[in-house]
mmCIF file of C-alpha atoms in Angstrom:
data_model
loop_
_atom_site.group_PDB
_atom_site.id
_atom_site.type_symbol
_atom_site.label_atom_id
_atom_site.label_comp_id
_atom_site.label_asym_id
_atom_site.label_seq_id
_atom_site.Cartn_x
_atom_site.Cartn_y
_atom_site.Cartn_z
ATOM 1 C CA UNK A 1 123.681 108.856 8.813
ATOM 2 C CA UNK A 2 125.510 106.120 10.646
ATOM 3 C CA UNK A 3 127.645 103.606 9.415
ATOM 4 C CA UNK A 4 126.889 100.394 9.535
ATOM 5 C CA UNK A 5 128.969 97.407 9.792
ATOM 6 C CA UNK A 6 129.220 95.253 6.424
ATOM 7 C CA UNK A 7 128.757 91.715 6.706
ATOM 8 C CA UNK A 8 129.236 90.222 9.807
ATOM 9 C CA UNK A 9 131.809 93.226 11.091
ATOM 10 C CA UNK A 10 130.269 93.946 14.215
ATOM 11 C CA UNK A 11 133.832 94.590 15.999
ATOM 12 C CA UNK A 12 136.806 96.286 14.807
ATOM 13 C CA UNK A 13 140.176 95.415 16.244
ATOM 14 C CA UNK A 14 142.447 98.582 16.390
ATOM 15 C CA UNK A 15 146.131 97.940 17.901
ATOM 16 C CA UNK A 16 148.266 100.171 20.107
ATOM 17 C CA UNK A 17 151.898 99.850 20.475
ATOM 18 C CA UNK A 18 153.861 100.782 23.787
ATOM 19 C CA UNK A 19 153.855 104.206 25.021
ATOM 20 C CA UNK A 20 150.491 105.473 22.511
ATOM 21 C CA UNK A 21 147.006 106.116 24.341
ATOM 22 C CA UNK A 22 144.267 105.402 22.230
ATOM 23 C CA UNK A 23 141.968 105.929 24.824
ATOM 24 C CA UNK A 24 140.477 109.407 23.621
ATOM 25 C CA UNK A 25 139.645 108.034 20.113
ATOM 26 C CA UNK A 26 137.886 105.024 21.514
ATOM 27 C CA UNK A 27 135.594 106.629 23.554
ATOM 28 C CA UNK A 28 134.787 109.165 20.196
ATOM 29 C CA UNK A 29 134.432 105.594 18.366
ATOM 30 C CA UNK A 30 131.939 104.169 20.946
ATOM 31 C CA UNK A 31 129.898 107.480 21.156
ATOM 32 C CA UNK A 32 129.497 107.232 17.244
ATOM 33 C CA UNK A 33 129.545 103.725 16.406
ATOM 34 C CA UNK A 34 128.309 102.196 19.333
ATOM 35 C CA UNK A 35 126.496 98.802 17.404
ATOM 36 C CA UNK A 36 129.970 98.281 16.390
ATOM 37 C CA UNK A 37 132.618 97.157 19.315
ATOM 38 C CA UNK A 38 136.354 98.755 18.986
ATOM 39 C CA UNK A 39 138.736 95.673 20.404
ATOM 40 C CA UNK A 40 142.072 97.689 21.069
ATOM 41 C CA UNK A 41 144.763 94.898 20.845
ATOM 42 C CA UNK A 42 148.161 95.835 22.397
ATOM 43 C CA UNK A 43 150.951 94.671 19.876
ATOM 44 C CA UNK A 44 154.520 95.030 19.891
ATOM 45 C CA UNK A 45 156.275 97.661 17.264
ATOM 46 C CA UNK A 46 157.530 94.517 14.985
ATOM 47 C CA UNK A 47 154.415 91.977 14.722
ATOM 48 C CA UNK A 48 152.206 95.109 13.571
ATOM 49 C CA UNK A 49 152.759 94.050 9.528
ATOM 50 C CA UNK A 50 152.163 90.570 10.088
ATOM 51 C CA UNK A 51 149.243 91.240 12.038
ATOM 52 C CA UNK A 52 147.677 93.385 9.020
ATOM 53 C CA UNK A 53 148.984 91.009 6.355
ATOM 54 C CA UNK A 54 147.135 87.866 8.246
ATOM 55 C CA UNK A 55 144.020 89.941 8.721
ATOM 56 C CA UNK A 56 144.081 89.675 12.776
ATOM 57 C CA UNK A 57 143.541 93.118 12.848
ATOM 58 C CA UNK A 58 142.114 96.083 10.763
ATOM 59 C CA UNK A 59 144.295 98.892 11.345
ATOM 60 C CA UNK A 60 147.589 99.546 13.405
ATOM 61 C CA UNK A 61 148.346 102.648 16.259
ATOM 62 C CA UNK A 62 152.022 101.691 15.659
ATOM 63 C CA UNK A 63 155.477 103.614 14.838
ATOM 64 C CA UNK A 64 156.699 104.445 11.443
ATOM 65 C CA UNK A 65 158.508 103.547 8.851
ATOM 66 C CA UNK A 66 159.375 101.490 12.205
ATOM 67 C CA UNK A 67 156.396 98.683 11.895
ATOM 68 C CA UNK A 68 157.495 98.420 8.232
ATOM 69 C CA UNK A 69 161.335 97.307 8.194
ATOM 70 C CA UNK A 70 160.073 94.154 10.061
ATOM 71 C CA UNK A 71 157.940 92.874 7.835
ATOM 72 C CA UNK A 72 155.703 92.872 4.561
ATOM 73 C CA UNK A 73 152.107 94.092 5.615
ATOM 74 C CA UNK A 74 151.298 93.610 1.583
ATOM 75 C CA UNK A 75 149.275 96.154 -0.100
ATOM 76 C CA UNK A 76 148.586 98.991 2.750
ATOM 77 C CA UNK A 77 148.145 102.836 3.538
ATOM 78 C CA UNK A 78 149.942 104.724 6.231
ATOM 79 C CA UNK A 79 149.147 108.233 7.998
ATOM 80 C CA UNK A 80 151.572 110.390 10.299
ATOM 81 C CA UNK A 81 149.822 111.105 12.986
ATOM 82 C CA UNK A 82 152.327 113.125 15.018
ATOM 83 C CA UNK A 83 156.258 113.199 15.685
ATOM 84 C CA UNK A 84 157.631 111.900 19.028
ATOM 85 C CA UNK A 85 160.267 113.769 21.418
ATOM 86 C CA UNK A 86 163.630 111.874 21.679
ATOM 87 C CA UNK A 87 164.646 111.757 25.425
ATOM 88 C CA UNK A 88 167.746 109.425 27.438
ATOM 89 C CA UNK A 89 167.017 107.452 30.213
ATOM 90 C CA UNK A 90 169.444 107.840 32.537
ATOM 91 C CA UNK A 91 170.262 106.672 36.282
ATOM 92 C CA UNK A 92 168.435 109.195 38.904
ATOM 93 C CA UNK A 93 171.851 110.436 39.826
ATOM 94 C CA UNK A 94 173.611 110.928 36.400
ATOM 95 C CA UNK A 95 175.242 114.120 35.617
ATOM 96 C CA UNK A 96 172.856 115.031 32.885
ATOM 97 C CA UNK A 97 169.714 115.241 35.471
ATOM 98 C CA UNK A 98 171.693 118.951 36.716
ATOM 99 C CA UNK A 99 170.326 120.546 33.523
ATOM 100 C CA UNK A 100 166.912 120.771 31.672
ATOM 101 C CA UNK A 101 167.897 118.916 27.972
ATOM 102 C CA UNK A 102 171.042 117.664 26.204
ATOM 103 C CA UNK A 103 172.421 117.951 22.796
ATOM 104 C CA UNK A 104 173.260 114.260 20.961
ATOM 105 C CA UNK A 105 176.908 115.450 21.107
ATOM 106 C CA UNK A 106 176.629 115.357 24.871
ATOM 107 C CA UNK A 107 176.254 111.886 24.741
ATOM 108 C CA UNK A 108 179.619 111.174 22.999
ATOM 109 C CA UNK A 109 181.356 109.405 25.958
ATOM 110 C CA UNK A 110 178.529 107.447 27.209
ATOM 111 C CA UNK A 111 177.589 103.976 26.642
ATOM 112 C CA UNK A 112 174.292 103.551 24.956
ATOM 113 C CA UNK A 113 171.675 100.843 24.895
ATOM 114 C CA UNK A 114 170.313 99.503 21.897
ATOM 115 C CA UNK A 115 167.384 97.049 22.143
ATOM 116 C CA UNK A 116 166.631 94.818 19.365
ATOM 117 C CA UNK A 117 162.942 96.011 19.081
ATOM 118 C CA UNK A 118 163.969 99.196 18.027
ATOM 119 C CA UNK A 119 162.154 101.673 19.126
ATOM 120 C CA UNK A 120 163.964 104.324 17.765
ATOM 121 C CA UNK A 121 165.621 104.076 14.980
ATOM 122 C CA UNK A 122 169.319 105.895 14.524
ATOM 123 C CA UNK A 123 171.012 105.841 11.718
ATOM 124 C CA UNK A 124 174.630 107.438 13.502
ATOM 125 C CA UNK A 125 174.302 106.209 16.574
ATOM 126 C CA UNK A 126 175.734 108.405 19.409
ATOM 127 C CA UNK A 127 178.543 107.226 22.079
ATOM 128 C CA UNK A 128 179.732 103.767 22.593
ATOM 129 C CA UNK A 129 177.144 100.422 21.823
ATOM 130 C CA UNK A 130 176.716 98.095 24.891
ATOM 131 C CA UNK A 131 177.976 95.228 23.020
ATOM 132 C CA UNK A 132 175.306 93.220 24.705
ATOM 133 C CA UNK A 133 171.513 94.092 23.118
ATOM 134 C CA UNK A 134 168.287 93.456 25.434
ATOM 135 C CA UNK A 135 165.422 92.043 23.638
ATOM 136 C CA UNK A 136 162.715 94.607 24.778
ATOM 137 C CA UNK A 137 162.577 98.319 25.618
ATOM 138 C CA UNK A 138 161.820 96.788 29.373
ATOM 139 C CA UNK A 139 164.699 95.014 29.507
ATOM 140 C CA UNK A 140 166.274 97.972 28.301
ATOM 141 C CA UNK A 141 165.157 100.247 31.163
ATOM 142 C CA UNK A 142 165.828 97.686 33.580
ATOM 143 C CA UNK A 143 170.118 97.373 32.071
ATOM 144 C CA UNK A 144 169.584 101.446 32.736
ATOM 145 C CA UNK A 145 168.795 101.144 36.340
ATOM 146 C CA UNK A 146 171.223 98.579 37.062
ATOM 147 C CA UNK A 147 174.414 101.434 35.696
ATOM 148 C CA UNK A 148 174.751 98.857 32.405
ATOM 149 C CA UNK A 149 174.235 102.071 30.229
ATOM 150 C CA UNK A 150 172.138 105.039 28.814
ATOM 151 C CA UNK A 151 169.220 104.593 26.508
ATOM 152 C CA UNK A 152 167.520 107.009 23.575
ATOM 153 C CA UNK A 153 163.876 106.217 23.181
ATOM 154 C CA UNK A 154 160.582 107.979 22.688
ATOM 155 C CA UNK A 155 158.946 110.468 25.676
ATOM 156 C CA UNK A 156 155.831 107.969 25.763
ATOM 157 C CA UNK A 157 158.227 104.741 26.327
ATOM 158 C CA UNK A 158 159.935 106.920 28.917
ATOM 159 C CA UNK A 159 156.719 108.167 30.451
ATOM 160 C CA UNK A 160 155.492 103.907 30.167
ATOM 161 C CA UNK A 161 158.659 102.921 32.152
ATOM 162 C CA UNK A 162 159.024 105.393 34.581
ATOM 163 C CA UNK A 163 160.539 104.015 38.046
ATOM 164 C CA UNK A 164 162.150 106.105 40.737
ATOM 165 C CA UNK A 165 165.515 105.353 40.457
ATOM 166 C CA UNK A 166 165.071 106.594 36.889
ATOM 167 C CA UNK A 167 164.884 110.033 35.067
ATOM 168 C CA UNK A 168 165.163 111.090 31.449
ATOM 169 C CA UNK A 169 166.321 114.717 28.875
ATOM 170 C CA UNK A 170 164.917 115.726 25.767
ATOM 171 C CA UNK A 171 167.917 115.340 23.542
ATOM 172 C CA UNK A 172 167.301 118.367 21.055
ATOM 173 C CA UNK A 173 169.056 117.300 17.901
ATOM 174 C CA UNK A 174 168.232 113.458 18.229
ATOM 175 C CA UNK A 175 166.336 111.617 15.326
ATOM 176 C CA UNK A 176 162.906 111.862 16.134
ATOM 177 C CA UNK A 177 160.117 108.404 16.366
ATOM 178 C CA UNK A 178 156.756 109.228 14.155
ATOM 179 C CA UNK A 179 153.811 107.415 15.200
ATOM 180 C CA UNK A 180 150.824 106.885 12.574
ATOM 181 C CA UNK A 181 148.231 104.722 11.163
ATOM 182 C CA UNK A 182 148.644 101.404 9.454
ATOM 183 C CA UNK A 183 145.818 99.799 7.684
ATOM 184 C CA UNK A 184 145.390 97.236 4.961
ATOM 185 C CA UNK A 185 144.403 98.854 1.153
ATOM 186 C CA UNK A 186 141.391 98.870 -0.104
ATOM 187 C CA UNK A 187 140.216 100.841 2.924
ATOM 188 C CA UNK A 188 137.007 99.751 4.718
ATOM 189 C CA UNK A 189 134.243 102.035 5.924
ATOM 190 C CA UNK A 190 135.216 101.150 9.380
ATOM 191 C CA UNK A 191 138.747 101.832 8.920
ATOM 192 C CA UNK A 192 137.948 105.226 7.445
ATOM 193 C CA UNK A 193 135.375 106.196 10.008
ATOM 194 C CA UNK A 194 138.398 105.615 12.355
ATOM 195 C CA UNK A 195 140.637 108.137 10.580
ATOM 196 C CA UNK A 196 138.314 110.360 10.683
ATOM 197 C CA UNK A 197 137.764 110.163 14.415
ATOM 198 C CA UNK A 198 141.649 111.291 14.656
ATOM 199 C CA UNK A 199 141.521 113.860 12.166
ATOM 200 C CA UNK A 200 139.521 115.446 14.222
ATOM 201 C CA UNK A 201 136.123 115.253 11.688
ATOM 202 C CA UNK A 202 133.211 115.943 12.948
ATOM 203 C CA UNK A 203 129.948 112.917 13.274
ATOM 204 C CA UNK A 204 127.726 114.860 11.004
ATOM 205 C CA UNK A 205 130.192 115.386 8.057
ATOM 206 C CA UNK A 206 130.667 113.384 5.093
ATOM 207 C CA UNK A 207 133.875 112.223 2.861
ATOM 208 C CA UNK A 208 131.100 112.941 -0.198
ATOM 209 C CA UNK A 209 130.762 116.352 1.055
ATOM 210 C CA UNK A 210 134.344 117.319 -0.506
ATOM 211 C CA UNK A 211 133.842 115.045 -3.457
ATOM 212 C CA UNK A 212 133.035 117.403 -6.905
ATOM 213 C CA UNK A 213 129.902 117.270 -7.585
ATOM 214 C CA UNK A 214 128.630 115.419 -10.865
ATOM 215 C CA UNK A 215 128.490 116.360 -13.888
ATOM 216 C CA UNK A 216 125.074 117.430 -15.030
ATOM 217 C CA UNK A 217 123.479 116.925 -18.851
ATOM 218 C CA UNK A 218 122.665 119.577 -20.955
ATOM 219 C CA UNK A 219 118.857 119.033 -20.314
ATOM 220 C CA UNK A 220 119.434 119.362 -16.105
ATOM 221 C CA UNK A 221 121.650 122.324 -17.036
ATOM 222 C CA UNK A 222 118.751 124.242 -19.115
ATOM 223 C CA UNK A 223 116.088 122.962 -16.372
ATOM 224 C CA UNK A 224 118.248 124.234 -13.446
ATOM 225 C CA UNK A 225 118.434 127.788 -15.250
ATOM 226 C CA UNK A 226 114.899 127.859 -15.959
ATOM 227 C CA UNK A 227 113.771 127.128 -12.330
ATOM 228 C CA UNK A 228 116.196 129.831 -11.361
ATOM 229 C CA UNK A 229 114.487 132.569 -13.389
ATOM 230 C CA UNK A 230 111.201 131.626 -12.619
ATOM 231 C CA UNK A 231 112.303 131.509 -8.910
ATOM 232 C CA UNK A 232 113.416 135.300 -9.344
ATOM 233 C CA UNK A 233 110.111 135.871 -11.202
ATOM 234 C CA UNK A 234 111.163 135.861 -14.979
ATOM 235 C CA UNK A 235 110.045 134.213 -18.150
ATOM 236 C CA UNK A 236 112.431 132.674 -20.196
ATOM 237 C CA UNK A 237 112.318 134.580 -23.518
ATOM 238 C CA UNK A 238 111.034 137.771 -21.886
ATOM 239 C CA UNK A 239 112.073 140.909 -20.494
ATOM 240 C CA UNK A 240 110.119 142.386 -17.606
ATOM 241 C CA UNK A 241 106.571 144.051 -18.371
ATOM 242 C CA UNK A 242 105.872 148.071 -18.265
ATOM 243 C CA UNK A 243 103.564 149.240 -15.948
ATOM 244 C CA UNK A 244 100.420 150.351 -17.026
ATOM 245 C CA UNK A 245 99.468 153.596 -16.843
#
């Protein structure tokens, strides 16, 4: 059975931060829900709680715990959807483009980039700071090509940035970025339709399906057993007959 949208809910607005592709779950969404229209709103890391506080939008793509040292979303639910690779970006001709990944010691004598959007949080941060902090990731990138400095972000931010005069290394030991789901509590029948769709469950299952089943009486409990021995052709009361002979 489909769901169907309560009220006047004929749209649910999902957002994406930089660097995740929501693209695979939407079209599942629009193949299974297609009366109701998935508006994917792209949102930056740090307006994601506000967004789900003011009710602008029903459920956040976004980075974690990340989204949540910005602001208050108020009462909420959160899923980790999967971990994030730690790479640098570093200038095309940089030393550490000779060899396949780095360790976050190898990074001791560099200077490092730290944009105040954060989207990767350190705790020890490697190497020297650039005392000077871009706003954005892009700015970011764009202080990397120009020699300013190195920067330590996730793959898909790497991957979203990519230029030519640019390259990036796993770092192997390097804090890693989770990315997950943010939604407002209680959750809605849209919103949980959604996480199925990334769990991977199929259309034709059913959240009831792994609910227990309820408890019965003591009159369905003596019916039940009663149309079970009659269904294997015995009377209550009764053992089976002789044959004649």
């Amino acid at each position: 059975m489909g769901v169907t949208a309560p009220g006047n809910a004929f749209s649910f607005q999902l957002a994406f931060v930089p660097g995740v592709t929501p693209g695979k779950w939407a079209r599942t969404w629009s193949e299974r829900l297609p009366q109701v229209r998935l508006e994917l709103v792209p949102i930056d890391v740090a307006a994601c709680a506000d967004a789900i506080r003011d009710g602008r939008i029903q459920m956040a793509i976004t980075r974690l715990p990340d989204a949540l040292d910005h602001h208050d979303p108020g009462p909420h639910h959160t899923i980790e959807l999967y971990q994030e690779t730690t790479v640098v970006v570093v200038p095309k001709d940089h030393v550490f483009t000779a060899v396949d990944e780095i360790g976050i010691d190898d990074l001791a004598d560099e200077q490092l980039l730290w944009p105040l959007d954060e989207p990767l949080v350190v705790g020890q941060r490697p190497g020297t700071a650039v005392e000077h902090r871009p706003q954005t990731t892009s700015d970011a990138i764009e202080l990397v090509a120009a020699g300013t400095g190195l920067l330590l972000v996730p793959q898909s931010l790497a991957r979203l940035h990519h230029r030519k005069d640019l390259a990036y290394r796993p770092v192997t030991d390097a804090p890693t970025g989770s990315v997950g789901l943010l939604w407002p509590a209680p959750t809605s029948e849209l919103a949980e339709e959604f996480i199925g769709i990334v769990r991977g469950r199929k259309a034709t299952s059913s959240r009831s399906q792994s609910e227990p089943a309820p408890k019965r009486s003591a009159k369905e409990k003596v019916a039940a057993k009663r149309a079970s021995r009659e269904a294997a052709g015995k009377t209550p009361g009764k053992g089976p007959r002789k044959p004649r002979r």
